[in-house]
GROMACS .gro file of C-alpha atoms in nm:
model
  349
    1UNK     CA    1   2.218  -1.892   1.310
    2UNK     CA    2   1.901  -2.034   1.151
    3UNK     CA    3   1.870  -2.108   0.741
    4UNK     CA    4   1.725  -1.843   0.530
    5UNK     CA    5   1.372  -1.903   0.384
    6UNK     CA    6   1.186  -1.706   0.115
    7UNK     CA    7   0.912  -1.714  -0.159
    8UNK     CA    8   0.980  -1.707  -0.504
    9UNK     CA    9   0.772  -1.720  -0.815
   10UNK     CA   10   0.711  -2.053  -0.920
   11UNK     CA   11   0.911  -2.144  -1.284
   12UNK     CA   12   0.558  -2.105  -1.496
   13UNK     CA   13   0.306  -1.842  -1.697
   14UNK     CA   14   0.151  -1.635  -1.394
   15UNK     CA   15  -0.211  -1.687  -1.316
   16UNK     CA   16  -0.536  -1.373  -1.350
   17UNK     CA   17  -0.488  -1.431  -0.976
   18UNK     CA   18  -0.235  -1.596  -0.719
   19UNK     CA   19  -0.318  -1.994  -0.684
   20UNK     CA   20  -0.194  -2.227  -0.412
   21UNK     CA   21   0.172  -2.331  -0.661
   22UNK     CA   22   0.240  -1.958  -0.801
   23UNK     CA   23   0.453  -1.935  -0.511
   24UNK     CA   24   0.752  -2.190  -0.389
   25UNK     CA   25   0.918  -2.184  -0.049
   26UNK     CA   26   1.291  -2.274  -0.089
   27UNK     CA   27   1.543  -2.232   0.161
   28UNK     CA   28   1.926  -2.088   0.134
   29UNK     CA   29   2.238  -2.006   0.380
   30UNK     CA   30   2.208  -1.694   0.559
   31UNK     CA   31   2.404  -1.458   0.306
   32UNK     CA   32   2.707  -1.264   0.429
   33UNK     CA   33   2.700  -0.909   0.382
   34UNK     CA   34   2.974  -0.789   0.176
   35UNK     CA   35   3.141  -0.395   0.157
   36UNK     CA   36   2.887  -0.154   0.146
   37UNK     CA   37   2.648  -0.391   0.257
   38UNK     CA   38   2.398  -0.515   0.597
   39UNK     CA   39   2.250  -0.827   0.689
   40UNK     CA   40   1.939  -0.773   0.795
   41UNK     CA   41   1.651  -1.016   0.975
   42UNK     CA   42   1.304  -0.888   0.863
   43UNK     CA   43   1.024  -0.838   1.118
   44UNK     CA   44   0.707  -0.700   0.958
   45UNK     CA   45   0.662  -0.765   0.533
   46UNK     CA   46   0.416  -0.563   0.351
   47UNK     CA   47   0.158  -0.704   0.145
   48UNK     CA   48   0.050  -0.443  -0.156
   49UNK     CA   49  -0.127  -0.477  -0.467
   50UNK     CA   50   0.070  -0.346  -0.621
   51UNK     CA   51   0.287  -0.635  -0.611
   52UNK     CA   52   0.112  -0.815  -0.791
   53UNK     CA   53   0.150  -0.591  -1.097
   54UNK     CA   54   0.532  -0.597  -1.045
   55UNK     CA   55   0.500  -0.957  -1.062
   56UNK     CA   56   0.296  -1.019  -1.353
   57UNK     CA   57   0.492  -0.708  -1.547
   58UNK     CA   58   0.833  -0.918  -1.497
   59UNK     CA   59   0.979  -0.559  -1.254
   60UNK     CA   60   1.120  -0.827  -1.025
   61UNK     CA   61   1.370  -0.986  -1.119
   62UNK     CA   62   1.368  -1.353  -1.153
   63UNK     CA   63   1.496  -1.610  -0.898
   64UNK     CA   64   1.457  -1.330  -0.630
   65UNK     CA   65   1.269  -1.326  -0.290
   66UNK     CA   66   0.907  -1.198  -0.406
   67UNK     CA   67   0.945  -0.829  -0.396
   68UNK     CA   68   0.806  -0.655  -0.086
   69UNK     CA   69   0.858  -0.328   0.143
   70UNK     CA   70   1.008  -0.429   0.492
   71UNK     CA   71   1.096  -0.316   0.861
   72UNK     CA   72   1.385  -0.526   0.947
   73UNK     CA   73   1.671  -0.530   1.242
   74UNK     CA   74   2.039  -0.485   1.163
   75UNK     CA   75   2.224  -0.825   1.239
   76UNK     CA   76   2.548  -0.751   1.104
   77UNK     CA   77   2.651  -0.378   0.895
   78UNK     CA   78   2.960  -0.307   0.715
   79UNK     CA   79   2.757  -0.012   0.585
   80UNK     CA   80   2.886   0.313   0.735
   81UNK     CA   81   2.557   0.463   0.783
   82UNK     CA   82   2.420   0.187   0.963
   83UNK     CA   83   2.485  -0.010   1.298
   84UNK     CA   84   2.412  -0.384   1.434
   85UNK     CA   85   2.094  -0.339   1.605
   86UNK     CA   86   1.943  -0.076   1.399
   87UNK     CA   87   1.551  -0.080   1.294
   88UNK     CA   88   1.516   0.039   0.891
   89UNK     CA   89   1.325   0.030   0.646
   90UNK     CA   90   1.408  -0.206   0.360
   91UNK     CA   91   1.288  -0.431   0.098
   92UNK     CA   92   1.358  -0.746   0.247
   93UNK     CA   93   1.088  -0.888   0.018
   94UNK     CA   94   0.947  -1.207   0.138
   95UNK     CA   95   1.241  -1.394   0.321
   96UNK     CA   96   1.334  -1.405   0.683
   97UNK     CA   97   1.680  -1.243   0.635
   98UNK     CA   98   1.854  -1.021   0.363
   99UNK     CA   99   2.076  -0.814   0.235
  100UNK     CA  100   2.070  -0.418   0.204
  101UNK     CA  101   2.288  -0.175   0.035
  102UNK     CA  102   2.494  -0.183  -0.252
  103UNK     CA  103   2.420  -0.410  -0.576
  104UNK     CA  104   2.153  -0.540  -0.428
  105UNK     CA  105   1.794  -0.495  -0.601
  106UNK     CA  106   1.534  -0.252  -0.513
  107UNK     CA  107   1.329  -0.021  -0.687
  108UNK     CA  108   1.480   0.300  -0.715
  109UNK     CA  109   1.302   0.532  -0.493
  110UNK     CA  110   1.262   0.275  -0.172
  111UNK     CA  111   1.587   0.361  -0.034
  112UNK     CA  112   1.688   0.151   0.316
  113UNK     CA  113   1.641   0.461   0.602
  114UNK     CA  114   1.682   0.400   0.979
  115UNK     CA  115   1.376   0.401   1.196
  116UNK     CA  116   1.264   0.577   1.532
  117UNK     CA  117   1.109   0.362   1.724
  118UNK     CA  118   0.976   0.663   1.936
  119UNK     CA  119   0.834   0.797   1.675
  120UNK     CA  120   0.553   0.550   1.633
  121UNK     CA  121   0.546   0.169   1.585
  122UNK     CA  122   0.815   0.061   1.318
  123UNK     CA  123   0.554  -0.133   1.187
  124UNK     CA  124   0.387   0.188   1.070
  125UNK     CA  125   0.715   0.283   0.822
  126UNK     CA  126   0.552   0.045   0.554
  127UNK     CA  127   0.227   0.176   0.639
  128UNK     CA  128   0.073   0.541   0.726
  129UNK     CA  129   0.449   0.630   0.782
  130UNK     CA  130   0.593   0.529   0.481
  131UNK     CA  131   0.535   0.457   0.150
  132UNK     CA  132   0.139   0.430   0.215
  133UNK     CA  133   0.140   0.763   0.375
  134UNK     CA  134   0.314   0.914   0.151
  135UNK     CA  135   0.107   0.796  -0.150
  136UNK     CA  136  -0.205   0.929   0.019
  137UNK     CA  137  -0.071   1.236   0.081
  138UNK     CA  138   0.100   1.284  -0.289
  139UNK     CA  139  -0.243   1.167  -0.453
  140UNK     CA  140  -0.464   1.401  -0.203
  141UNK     CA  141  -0.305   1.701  -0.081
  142UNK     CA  142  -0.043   1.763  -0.351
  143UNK     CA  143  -0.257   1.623  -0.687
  144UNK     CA  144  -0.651   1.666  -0.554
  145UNK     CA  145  -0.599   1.946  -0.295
  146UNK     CA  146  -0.964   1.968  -0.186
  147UNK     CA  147  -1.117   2.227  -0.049
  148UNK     CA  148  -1.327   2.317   0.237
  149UNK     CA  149  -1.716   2.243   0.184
  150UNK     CA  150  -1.586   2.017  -0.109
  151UNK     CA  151  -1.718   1.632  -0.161
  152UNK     CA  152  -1.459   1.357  -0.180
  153UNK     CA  153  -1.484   0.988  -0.231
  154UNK     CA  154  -1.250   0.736  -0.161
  155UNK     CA  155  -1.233   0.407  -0.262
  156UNK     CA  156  -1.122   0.103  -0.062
  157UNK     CA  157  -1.159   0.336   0.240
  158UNK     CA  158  -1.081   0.133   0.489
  159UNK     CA  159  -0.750  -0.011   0.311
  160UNK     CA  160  -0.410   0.071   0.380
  161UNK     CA  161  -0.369   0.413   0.157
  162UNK     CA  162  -0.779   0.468   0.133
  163UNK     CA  163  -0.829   0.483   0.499
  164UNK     CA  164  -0.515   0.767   0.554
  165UNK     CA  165  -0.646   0.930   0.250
  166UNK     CA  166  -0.978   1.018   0.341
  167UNK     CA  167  -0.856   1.186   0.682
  168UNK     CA  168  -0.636   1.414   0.506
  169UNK     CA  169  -0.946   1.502   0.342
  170UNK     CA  170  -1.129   1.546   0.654
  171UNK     CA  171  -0.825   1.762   0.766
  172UNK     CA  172  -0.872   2.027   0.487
  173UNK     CA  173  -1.288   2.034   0.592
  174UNK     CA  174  -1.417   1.839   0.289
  175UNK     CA  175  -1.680   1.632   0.278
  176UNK     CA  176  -1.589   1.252   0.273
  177UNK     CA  177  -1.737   0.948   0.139
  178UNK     CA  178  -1.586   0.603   0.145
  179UNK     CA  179  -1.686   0.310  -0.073
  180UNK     CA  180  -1.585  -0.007   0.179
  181UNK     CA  181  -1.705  -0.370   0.134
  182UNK     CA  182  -1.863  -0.550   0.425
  183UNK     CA  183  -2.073  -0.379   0.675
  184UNK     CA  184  -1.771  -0.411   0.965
  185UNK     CA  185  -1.548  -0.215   0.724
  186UNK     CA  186  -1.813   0.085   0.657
  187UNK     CA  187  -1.852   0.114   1.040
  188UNK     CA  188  -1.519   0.141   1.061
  189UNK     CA  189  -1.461   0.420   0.837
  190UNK     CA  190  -1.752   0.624   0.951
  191UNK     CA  191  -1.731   0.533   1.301
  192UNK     CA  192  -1.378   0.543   1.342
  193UNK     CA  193  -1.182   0.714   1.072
  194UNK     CA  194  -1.422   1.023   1.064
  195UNK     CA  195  -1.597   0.958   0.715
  196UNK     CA  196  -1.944   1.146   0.667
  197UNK     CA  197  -2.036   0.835   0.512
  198UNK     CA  198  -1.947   0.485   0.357
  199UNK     CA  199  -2.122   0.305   0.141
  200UNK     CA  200  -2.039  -0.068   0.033
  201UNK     CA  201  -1.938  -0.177  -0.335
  202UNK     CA  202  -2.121  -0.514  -0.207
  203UNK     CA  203  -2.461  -0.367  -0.235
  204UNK     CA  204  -2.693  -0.413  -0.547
  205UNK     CA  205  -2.736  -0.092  -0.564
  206UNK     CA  206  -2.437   0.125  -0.552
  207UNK     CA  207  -2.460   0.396  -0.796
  208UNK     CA  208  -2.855   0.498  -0.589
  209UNK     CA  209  -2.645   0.450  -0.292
  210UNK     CA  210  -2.354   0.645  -0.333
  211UNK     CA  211  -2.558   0.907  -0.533
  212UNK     CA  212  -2.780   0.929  -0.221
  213UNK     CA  213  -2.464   0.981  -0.015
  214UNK     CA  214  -2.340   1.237  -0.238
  215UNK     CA  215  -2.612   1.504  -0.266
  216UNK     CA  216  -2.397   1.778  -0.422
  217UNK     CA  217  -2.185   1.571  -0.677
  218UNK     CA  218  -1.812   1.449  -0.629
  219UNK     CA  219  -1.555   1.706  -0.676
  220UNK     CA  220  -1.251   1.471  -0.594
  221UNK     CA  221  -1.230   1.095  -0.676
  222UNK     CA  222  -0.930   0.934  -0.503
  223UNK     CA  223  -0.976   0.596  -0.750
  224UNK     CA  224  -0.813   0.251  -0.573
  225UNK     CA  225  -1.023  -0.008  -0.742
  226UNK     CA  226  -1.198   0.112  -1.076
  227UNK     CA  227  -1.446  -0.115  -1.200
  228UNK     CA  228  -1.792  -0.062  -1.141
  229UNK     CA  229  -1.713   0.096  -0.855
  230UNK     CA  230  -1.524   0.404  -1.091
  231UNK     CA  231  -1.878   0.364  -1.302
  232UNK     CA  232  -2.087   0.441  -1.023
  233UNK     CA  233  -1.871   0.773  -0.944
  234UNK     CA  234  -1.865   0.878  -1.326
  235UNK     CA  235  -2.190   1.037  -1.354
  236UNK     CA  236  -2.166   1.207  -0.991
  237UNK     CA  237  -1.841   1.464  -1.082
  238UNK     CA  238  -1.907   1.811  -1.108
  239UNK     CA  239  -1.733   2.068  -1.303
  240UNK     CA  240  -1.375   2.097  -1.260
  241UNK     CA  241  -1.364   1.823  -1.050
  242UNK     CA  242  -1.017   1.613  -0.973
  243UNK     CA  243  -0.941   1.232  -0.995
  244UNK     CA  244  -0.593   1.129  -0.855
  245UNK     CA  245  -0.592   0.706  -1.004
  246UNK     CA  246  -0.367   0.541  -0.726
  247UNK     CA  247  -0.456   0.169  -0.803
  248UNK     CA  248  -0.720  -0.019  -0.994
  249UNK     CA  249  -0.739  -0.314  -0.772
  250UNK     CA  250  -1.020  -0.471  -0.972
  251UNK     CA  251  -0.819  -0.541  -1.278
  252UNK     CA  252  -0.494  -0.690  -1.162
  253UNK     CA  253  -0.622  -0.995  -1.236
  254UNK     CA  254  -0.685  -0.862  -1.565
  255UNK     CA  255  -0.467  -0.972  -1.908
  256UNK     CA  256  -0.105  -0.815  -1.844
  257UNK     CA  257  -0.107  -0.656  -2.149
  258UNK     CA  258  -0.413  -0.468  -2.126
  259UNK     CA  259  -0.353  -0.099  -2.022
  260UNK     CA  260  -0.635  -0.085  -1.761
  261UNK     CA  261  -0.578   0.275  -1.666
  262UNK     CA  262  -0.619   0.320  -2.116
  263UNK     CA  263  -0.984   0.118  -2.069
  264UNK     CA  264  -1.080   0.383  -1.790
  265UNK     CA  265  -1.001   0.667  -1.951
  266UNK     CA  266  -1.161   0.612  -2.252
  267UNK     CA  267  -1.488   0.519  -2.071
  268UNK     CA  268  -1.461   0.793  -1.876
  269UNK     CA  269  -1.374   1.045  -2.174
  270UNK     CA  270  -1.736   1.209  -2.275
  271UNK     CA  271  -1.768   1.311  -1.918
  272UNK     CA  272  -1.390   1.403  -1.835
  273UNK     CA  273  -1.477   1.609  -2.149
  274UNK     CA  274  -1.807   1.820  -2.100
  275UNK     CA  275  -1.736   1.860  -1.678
  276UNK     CA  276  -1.330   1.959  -1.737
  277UNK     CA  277  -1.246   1.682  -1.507
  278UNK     CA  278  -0.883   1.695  -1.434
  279UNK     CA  279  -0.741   1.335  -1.425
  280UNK     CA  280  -0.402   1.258  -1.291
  281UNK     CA  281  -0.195   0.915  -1.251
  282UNK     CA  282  -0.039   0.861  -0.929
  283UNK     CA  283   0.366   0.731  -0.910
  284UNK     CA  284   0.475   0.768  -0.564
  285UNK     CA  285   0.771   0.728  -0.700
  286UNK     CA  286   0.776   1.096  -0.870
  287UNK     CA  287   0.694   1.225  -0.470
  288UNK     CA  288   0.999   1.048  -0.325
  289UNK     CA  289   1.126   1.395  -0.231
  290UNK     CA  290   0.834   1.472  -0.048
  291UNK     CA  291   0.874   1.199   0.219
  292UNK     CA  292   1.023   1.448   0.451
  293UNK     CA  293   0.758   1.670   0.376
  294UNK     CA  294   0.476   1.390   0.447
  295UNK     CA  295   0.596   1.307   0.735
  296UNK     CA  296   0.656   1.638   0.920
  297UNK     CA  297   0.256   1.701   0.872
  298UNK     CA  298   0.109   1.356   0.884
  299UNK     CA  299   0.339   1.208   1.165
  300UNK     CA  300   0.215   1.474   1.429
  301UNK     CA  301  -0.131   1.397   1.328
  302UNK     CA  302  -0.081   1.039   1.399
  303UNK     CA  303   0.068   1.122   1.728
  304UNK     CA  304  -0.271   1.312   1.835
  305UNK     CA  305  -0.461   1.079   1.726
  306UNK     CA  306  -0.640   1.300   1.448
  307UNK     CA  307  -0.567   1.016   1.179
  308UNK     CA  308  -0.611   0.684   1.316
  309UNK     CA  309  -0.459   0.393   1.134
  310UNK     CA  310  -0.577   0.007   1.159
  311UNK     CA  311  -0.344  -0.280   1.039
  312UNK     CA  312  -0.431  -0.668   0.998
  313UNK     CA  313  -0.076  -0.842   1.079
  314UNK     CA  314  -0.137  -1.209   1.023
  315UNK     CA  315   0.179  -1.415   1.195
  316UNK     CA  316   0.458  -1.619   1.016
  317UNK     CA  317   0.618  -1.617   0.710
  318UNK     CA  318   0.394  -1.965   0.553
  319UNK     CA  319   0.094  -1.744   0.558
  320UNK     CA  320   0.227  -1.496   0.295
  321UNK     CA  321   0.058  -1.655   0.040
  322UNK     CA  322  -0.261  -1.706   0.155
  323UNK     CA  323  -0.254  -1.340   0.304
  324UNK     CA  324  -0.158  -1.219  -0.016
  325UNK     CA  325  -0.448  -1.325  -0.221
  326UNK     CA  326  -0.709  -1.256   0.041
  327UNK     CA  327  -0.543  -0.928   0.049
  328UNK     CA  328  -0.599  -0.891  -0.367
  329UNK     CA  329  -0.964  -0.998  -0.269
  330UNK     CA  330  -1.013  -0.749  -0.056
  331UNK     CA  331  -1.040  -0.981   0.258
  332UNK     CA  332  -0.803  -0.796   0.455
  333UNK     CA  333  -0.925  -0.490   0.719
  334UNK     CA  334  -0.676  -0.264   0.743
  335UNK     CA  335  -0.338  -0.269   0.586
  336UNK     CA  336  -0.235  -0.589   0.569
  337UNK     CA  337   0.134  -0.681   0.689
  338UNK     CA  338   0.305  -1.048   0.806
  339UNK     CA  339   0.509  -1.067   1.140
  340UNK     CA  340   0.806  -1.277   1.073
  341UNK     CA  341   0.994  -1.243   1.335
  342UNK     CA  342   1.006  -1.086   1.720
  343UNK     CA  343   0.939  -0.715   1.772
  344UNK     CA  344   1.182  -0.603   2.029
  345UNK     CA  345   1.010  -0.244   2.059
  346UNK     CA  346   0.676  -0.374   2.174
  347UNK     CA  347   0.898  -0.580   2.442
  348UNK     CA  348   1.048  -0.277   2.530
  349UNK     CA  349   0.714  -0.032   2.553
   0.00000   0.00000   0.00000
């Protein structure tokens, strides 16, 4: 059996954004599963903002693979629950093998579950499957719950959470609008995922733009990016309208210490105020209960094609890097995952 390799964190004060040393490739034994424990070889790594904020906040912890969701292959199990040749969910992070089970790190609500391959592609169980899915759905249906006839904007619609988000929208009879970047990524979500319209945060003139697209005012704001794209929504809400704050993409790269989500709400108080805008925070990790629930009504709806789902898998684990901060730049189209090793269930379809 081959050597484990795997990212870490370079030894040195984090960067606003990743550079081309924040990351070092080192390389280990394979590690031998102990009681209670698997051995697992990772296929597919997911590559989240989010991430990035665990990183900067010190949540990993040190000396550790870079922390990442996973769909991995059992290689060896003295776990009862789980079997050599088994497809789960894990958090492999960003290493070709590793362990799962007990005393081994993860946050608290990604617990290791086995995966169905014919249910869907396993690569989908760190996408509109898994935690993704289940963050769109928490942060729509359960927090926003629009209504029919309402108007909702979503930002980065065509990323990994935006793009499932706004089709759970469309599934209640709301009125969409995305906010996309480049021109092949607004087609996309109005062409493809079903959006009544897209407009770009590229363009010079946003705020006339997305106004323009949004005749009768924004009554739910799904916020992924905040920015100037959250300032050109501001003015649009209407009374009683609902903002559900996922991510604010644009200010990862932001001092750690500054409390971005703190910045927005105080910009956005005098209007939160006078329209009774209801503003939530999104942590998936409060809906962890739900993932049963999520998947029972979005997994059918995947499997009729009524929400579509794009990924961009770039191929081998020396690209995470790179792939990582284009990802954070918002060069990615579609949710962005890393193929590390073989599938065996595309072999087999």
């Amino acid at each position: 059996m081959t050597r484990n390799r795997f990212w870490v964190l370079a030894d040195r004060p984090l960067p606003a954004r990743p550079q081309g040393d924040t990351f070092v490739l080192q390389e280990t034994e394979i590690p031998k599963p102990g009681p209670g424990q698997a051995l697992t070889r990772t296929i597919y790594v997911s590559l989240d903002p989010y991430q990035w904020y665990y990183k900067q906040q010190g949540i990993e912890p040190a000396g550790l693979p870079c922390h990442a969701r996973t769909v991995s292959q059992v290689i060896e199990s003295r776990m009862d629950e789980f079997t050599a040749g088994d497809f789960v969910f894990n958090t492999n992070g960003w290493a070709e093998y590793g362990l799962m089970g007990d005393s081994v790190w993860r946050p608290g609500y990604m617990v290791p579950r086995r995966l169905d391959p014919s249910s869907g592609r396993i690569s989908q169980a760190v996408g509109v499957l898994g935690m993704l899915g289940l963050t769109a759905y928490a942060g729509m249906d359960l927090m926003a719950s629009p209504q029919a006839g309402e108007t909702v904007v979503v930002s980065a619609a065509s990323g990994g959470v935006g793009q499932i988000a706004g089709q759970l929208a469309k599934q209640r009879d709301a009125r969409v609008v995305g906010i996309a970047g480049r021109s092949a990524k607004c087609e996309f979500v109005a062409d493809e995922l079903g959006f009544d319209a897209c407009v770009s945060h590229l363009s010079s003139s946003l705020p006339a733009d997305l106004a323009a697209a949004c005749p009768d005012g924004v009554d739910v704001y799904f916020e992924n990016v905040g920015g100037k794209v959250f300032e050109a929504v501001l003015p649009l809400f209407n009374e009683g309208a609902r903002m559900t704050i996922c991510g604010l993409i644009a200010h990862y790269g932001e001092d750690a210490s500054v409390d971005s989500r703190a910045v927005l709400m105080k910009l956005g108080e005098p209007i939160f105020k006078a329209r009774s805008v209801i503003v939530k925070n999104l942590s998936v990790g409060d809906f962890a209960a739900k993932h049963d629930e999520m998947l029972a009504y979005v997994g059918p709806l995947v499997a009729a094609g009524k929400v579509r789902y794009r990924e961009d898998i770039r191929q081998g684990l020396e690209v995470i890097p790179t792939a990582f901060a284009e990802m954070l730049r918002g060069n990615n189209f579609g949710k962005m995952l890393v193929q590390l090793s073989r599938d065996p269930t595309l072999e087999q379809a």
